[in-house]
XYZ file of C-alpha atoms in Angstrom:
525
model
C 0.000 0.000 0.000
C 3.008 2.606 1.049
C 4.260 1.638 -2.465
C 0.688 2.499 -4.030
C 0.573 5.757 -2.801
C 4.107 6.880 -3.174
C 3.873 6.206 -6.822
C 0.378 7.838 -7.151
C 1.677 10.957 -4.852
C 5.055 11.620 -6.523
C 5.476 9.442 -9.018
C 7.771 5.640 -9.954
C 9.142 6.027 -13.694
C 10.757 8.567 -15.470
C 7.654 10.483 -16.175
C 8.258 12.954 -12.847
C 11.163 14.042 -11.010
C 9.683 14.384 -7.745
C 9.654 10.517 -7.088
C 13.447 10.296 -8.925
C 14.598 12.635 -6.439
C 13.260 11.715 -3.258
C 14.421 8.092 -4.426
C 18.190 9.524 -3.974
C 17.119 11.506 -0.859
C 15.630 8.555 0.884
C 18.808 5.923 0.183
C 20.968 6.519 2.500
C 18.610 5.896 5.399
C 16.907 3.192 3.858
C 20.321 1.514 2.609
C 21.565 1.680 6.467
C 18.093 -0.107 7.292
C 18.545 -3.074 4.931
C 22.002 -3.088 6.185
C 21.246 -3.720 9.788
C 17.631 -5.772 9.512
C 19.404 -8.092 7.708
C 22.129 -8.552 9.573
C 25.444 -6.343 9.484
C 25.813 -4.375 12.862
C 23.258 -6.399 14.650
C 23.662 -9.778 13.638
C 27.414 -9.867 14.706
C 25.883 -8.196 18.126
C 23.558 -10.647 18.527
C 25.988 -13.768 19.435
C 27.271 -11.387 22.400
C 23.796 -10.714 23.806
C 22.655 -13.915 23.553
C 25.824 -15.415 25.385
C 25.448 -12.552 27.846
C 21.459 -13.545 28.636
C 22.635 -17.375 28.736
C 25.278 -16.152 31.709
C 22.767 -14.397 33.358
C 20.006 -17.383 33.011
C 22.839 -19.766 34.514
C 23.841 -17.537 37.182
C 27.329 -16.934 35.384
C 29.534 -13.564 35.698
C 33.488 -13.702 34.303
C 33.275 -16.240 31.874
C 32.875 -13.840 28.597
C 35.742 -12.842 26.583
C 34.743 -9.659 26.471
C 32.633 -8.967 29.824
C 34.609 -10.855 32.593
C 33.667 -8.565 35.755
C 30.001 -7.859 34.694
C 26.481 -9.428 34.440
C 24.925 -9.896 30.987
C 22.696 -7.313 31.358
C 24.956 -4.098 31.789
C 27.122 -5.951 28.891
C 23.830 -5.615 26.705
C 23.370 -2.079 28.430
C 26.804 -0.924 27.721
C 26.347 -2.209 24.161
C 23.207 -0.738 23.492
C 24.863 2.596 24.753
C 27.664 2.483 22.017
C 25.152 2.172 19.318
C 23.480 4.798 20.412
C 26.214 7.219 20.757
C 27.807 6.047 17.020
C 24.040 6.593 15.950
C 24.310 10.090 17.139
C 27.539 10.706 15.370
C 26.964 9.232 11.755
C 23.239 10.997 11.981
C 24.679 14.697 12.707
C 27.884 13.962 9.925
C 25.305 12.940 7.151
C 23.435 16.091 7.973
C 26.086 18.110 7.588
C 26.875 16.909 4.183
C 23.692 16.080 2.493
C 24.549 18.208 -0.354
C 27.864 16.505 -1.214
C 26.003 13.357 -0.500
C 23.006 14.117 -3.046
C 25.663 15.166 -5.153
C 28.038 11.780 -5.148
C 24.618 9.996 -5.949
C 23.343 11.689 -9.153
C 26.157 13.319 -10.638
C 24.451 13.632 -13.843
C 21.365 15.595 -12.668
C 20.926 19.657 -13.209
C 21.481 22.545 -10.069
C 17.611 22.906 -9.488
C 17.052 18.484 -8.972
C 20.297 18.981 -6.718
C 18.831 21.930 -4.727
C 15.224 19.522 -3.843
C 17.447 16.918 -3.139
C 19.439 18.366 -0.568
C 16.027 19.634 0.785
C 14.126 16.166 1.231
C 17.645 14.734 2.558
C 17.940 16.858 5.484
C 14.384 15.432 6.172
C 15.321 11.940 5.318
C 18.560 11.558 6.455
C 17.127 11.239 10.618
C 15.883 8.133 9.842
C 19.738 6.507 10.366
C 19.110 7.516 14.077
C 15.744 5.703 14.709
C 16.267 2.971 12.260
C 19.453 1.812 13.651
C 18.327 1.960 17.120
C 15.862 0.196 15.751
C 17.895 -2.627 14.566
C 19.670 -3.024 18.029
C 16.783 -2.991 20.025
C 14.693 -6.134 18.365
C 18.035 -8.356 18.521
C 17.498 -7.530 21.992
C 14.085 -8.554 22.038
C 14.826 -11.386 20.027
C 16.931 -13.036 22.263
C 14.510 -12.152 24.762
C 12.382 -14.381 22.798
C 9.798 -11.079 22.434
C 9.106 -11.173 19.127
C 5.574 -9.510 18.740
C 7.018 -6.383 18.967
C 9.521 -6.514 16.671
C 7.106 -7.851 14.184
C 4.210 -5.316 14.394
C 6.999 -2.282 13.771
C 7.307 -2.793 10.308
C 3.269 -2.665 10.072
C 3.656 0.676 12.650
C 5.998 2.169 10.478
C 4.191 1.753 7.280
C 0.802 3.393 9.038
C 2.665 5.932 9.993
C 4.408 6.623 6.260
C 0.599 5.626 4.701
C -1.234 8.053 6.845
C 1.172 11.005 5.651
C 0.868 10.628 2.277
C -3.088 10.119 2.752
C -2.481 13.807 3.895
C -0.450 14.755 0.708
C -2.846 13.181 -1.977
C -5.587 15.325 0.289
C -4.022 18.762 0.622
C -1.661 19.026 -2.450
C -2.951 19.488 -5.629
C -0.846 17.087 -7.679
C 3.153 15.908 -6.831
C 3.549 15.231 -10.610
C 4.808 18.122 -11.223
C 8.338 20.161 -12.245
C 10.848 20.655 -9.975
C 9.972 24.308 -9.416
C 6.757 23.741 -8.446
C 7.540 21.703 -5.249
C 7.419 23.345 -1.616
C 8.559 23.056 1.625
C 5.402 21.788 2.886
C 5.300 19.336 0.257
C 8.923 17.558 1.352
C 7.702 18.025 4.988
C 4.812 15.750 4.217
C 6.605 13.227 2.075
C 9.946 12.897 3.586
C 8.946 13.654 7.136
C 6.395 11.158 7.068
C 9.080 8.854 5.949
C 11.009 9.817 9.136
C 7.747 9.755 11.378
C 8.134 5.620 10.228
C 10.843 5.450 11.519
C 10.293 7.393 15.110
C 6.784 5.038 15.302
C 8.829 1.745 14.983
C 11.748 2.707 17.130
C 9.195 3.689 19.778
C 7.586 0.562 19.661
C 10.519 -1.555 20.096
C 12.335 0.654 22.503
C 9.210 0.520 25.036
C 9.691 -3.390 26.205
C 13.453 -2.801 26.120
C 13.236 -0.328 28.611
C 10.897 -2.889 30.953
C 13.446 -5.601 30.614
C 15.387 -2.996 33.032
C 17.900 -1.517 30.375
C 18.861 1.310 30.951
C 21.922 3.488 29.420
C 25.770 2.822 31.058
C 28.139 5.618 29.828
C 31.154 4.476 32.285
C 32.308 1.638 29.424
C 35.749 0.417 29.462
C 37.166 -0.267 25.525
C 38.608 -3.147 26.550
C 35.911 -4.811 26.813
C 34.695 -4.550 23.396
C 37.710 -5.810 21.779
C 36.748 -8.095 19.973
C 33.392 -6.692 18.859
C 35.458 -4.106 17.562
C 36.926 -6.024 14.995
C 33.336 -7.704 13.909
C 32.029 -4.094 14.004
C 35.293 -3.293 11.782
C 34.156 -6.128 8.905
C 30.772 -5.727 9.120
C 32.018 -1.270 8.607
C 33.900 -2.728 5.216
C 30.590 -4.821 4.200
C 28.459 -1.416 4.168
C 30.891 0.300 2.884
C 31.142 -1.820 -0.554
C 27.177 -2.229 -0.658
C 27.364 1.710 -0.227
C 30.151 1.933 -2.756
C 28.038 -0.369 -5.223
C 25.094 1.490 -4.778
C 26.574 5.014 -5.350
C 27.818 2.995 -9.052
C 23.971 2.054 -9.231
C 22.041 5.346 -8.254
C 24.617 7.043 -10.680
C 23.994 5.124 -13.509
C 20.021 4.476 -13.214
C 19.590 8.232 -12.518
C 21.529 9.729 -15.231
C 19.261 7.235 -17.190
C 15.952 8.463 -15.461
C 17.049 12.399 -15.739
C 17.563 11.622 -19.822
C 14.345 9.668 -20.395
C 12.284 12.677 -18.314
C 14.358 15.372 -20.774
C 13.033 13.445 -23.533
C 9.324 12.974 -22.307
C 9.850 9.356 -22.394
C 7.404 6.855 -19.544
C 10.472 4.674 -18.709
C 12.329 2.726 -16.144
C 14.121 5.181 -13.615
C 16.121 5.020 -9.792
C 12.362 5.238 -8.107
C 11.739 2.221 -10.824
C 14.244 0.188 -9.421
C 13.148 1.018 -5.749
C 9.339 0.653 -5.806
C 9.948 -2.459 -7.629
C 12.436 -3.315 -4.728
C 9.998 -2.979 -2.024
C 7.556 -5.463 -3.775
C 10.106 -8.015 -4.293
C 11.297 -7.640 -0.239
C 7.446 -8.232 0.369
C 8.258 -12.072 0.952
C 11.662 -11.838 1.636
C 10.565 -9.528 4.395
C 7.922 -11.370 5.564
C 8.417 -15.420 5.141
C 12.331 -15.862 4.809
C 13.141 -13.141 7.044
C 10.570 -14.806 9.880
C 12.107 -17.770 9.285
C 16.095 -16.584 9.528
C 15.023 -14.804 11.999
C 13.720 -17.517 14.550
C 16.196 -20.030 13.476
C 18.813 -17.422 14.083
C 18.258 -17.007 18.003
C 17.587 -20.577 18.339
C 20.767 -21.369 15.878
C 23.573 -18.660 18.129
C 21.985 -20.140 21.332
C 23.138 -23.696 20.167
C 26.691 -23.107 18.602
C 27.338 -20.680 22.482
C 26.588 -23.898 24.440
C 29.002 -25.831 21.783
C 25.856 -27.869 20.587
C 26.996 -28.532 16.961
C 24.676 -31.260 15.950
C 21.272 -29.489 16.833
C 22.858 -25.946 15.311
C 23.270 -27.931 11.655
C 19.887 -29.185 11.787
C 18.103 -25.647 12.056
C 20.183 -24.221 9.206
C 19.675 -27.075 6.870
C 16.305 -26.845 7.937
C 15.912 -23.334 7.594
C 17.655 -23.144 4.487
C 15.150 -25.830 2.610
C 11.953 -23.853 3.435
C 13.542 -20.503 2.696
C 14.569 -21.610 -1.320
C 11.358 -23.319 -1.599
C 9.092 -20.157 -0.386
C 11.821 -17.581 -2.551
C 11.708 -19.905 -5.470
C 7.731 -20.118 -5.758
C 8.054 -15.684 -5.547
C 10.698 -16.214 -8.055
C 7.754 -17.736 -10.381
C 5.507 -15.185 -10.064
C 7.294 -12.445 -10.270
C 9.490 -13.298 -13.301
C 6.260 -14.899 -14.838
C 3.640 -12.031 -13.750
C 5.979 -9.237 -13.190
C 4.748 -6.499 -16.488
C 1.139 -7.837 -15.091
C 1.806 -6.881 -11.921
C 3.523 -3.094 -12.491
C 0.241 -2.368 -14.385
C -2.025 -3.603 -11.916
C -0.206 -2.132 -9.199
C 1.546 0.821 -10.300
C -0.504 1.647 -13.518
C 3.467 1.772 -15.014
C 4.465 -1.587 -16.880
C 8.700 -0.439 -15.998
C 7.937 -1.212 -12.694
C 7.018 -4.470 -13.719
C 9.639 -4.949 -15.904
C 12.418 -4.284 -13.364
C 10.123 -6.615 -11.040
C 10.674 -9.677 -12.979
C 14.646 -8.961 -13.412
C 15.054 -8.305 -9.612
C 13.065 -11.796 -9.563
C 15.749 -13.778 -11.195
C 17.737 -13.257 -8.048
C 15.042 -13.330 -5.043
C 16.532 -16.825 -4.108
C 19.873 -16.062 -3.526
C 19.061 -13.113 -2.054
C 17.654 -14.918 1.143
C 20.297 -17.858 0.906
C 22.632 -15.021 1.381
C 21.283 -13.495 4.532
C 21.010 -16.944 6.030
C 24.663 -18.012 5.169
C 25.580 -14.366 6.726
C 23.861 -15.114 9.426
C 25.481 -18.488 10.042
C 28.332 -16.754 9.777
C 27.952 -14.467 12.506
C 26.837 -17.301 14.615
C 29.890 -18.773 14.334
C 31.720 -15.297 15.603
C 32.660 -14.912 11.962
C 32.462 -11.357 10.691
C 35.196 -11.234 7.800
C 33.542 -14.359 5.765
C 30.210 -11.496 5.168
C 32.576 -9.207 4.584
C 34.254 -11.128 1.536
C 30.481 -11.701 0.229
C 29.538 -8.652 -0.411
C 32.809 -7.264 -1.708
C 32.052 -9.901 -4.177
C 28.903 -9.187 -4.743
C 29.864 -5.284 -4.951
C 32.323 -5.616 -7.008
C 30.327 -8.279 -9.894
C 27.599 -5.623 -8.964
C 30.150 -2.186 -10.174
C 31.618 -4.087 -13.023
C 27.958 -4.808 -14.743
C 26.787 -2.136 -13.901
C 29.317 0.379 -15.349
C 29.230 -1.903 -18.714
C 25.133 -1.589 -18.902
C 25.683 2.543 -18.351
C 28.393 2.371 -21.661
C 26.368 -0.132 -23.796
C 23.085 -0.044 -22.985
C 20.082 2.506 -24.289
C 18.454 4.570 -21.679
C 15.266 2.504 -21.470
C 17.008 -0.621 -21.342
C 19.389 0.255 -18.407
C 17.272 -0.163 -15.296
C 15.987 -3.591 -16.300
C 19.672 -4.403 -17.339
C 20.824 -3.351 -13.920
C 18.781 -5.362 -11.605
C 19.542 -8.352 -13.883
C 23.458 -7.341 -13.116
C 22.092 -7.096 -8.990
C 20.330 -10.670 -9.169
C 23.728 -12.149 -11.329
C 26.030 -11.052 -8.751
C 24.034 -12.066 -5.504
C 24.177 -15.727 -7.292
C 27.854 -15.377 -7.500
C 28.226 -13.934 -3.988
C 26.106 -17.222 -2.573
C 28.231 -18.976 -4.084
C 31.583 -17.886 -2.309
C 29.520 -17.820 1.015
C 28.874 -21.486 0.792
C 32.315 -22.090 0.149
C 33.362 -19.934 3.465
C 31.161 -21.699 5.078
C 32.729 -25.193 4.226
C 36.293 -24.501 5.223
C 34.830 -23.559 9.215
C 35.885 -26.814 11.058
C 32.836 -27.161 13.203
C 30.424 -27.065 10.061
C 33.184 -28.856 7.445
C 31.785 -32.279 7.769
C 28.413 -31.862 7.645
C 27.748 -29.928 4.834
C 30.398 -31.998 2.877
C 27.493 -34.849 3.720
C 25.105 -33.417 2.079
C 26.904 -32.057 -0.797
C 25.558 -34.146 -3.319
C 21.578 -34.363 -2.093
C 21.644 -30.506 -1.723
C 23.148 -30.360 -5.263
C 19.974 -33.069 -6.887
C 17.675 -31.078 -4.801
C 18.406 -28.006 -6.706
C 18.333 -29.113 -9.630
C 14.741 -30.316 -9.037
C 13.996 -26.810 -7.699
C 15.415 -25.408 -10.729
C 13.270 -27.598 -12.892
C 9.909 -26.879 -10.700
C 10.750 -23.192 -11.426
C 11.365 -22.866 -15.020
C 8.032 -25.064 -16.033
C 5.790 -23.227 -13.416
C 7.511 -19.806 -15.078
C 6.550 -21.086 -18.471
C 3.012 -22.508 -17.452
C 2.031 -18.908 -15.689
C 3.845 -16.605 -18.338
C 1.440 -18.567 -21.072
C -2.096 -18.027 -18.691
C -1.263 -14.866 -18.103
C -0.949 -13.835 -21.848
C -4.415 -15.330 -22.500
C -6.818 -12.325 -23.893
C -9.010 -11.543 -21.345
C -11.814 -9.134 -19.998
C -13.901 -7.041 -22.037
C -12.928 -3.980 -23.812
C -14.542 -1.614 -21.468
C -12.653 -2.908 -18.751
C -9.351 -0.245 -17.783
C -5.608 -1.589 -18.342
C -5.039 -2.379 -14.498
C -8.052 -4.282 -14.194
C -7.104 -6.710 -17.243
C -3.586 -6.902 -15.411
C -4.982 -7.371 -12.773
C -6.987 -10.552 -13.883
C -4.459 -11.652 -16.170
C -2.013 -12.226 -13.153
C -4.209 -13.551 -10.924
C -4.867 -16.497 -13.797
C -1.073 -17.003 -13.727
C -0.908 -16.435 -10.378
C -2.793 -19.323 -9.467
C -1.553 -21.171 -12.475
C 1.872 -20.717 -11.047
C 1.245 -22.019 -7.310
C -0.524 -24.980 -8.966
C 2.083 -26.282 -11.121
C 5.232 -25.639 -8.620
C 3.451 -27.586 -5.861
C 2.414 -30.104 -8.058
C 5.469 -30.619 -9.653
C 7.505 -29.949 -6.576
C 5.490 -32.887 -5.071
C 5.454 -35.133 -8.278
C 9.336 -34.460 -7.977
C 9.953 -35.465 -4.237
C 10.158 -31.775 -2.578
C 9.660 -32.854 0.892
C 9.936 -28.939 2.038
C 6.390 -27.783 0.267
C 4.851 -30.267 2.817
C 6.719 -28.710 5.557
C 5.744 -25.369 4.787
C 2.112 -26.450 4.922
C 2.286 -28.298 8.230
C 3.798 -24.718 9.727
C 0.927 -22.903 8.177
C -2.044 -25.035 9.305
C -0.083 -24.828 12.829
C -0.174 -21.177 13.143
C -3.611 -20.886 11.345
């Protein structure tokens, strides 16, 4: 829905700059976000909390590496309290240079885009406060075992951002329009409200933290952080080559966006790329993510107590339902994705750049899960390496679609290059993860079932594909009926088309996880 009505309010192709620019504006903050939800900062902080609640559930003080006079708790506090104050400082230095910051992102685009930009960043940019508190605080709560309140934020947050942009589409006449026509009070209700997401969520979150008896401890010794320091040094690196990839990406799609709009072309732009972005995270977000999420705190809790055997069997575990829930997504949005920009969006580029960012949905999950395996392990430089190899696959194609390819064609081309080079990054993560000595064994084991099973996946995928992409391009409706609504019924014939044949075939084809994935659901309905 926030998607909707951002695209209605300001715009998702090239058509408009207002929704190109506020794409740039709003990166940084929402970069950071991805960054530590899925599992940079927090996910190496994680381990430590969870030993440190373990000591204090046993009774135990001076047995951590890094705590050995203190209880659990004023570790966690003491933690918590560093994030907050390296919050503080990386919020106030991206303030002070949002316009160089605007700048290094669209290089390409004229003085008067630069000058809004600046504007809606020194709205946006106080999100990295909130949203990395944010991030701290539900690890907390995680290994708490709290997890309604981590899980209702997201839906808190997007009220919040939904409710604000009600308020635009109700007071301003149109956002569609030229740069010069844009006001103050329009970027306080679109990028504020974007921050007020942010605030909402953190609040939630923060409320039960502060009940579990946290409280902030500013008398920290360094030397007790040691060796966080150098996890929170590799997992610095990791953001800065997704950073560094992205500023290669905004570049290129903008000064792509900024051409078609100077030509009066309706084509894929940056705000494209994004709104397509937050579609395809809609089941990352909200199945894989869940289920990374709880295997996670179960997963550190084993390999702290040394319990190997039981630690193996969540991640295998976790990692079978998680490719077969991303590769049925895969399906429909590679299948339905043109469909399902028009139906949505009312913009088929949208669509397009949906079904190219679709290509990769799978390994985009895997990754997060063999990160966060990683990090359970006390492994921070292995997630580094990943994404420096998926950064660097990610500059390289990129750059070479920006010489070679035609302005229409280069959005589409790049999230094919983003989906390419998280395959290749998954890749070198499973082979990280096979040279640790505690895990070497057991996924040798299974080495050859995990490679037949994939195969079969990869079969189940490209039929349903095929089966769905040839329902949905059946004529339908009647010729009164308006473009989204025949989208709209075209893709939900492939739609069901699609989950039809994959479980079918899955089935037919011995995919034991489809079953499992239906016993959870009938569980927790």
């Amino acid at each position: 829905m926030k998607a909707i009505l951002l695209v209605a309010a300001i715009g998702g192709t090239s058509s408009t700059a207002g929704g190109q620019i506020f794409d740039v504006a709003n990166t940084l903050p929402t970069a950071l976000f991805a960054l530590v939800a899925g599992g940079a900062l927090s996910s190496i902080l994680i381990p430590e909390i969870a030993g440190a609640i373990r000591r204090d559930h046993a009774g135990e003080v001076g047995e951590s590496s890094v705590a050995n006079d203190i209880s659990g708790q004023e570790h966690i506090d003491q933690i918590l309290s560093l994030t907050a104050f390296a919050a503080v400082i990386l919020t106030a230095a991206l303030l002070m240079f949002a316009p160089m910051l605007v700048n290094v992102y669209a290089l390409a685009w004229p003085e008067s885009w630069l000058r809004l930009g600046t504007l809606m960043a020194l709205w946006c940019i106080p999100q990295v406060f909130f949203l990395i508190q944010f991030g701290t605080f539900s690890q907390v709560l995680l290994a708490h075992g709290r997890f309604a309140f981590v899980a209702w934020a997201p839906a808190l947050s997007n009220a919040a951002t939904i409710g604000s942009l009600l308020v635009f589409l109700a007071v301003v006449p149109s956002g569609l329009v030229d740069v010069e026509k844009w006001t103050p009070s329009m970027v306080a209700l679109v990028c504020g409200g974007a921050t007020l997401g942010a605030i909402a969520q953190f609040v939630l979150v923060g409320i039960p933290v502060l009940r579990l008896g946290h409280r902030p401890r500013f008398r920290i010794r360094p030397q007790r952080f040691a060796r966080i320091g150098v996890n929170v040094l590799w997992g610095f690196l990791a953001v800065l080559c997704w950073q560094g990839s992205y500023v290669v990406i905004s570049n290129v799609a903008s000064a792509a966006g900024a051409h078609l709009t100077a030509s009066g072309i309706d084509g894929a732009s940056l705000n494209s790329l994004s709104n397509a972005y937050l579609l395809f995270l809609v089941p990352h977000g909200v199945i894989a993510v869940s289920l990374i999420t709880a295997s996670y705190t179960r997963m550190s809790h084993h390999l702290v107590a040394g319990e190997i055997t039981p630690a193996w069997a969540e991640i295998r575990r976790t990692a079978r339902l998680v490719a077969v829930v991303s590769a049925l997504f895969t399906v429909i949005f590679v299948a339905l994705g043109p469909h399902i920009g028009v139906a949505v969006w009312n913009a088929a580029p949208i669509g397009g750049v949906l079904a190219a960012l679709g290509t990769g949905l799978g390994a985009f999950s895997l990754v997060l899960l063999v990160q966060r395996v990683s990090y359970a392990l006390g492994d921070a430089r292995s997630p580094f390496i990943v994404q420096l190899v998926i950064a660097v696959a990610t500059v390289l194609g990129v750059l070479l679609v920006g010489l070679v390819a035609q302005p229409a064609h280069v959005v589409v081309l790049v999230a094919l290059v983003i989906s390419a080079a998280t395959w290749m990054g998954l890749l070198v993560g499973i082979a990280l993860l096979e040279r640790r000595a505690r895990l070497r064994d057991a996924m040798r084991s299974v080495r050859h079932s995990a490679m037949a099973r994939s195969i079969r996946l990869a079969v189940v995928v490209l039929v349903a594909t095929g089966c769905a992409w040839l329902a949905a391009s059946v004529p339908v409706g009647d010729p009164g009926w308006s473009t989204q609504v025949t989208a709209l019924v075209s893709a939900g014939i492939g739609g069901i088309v699609a989950v039809g044949v994959f479980i079918g075939l899955a089935h037919a084809l011995g995919e034991t996880a489809v079953a499992d994935i239906a016993r959870v659901l009938r569980r927790k309905g």
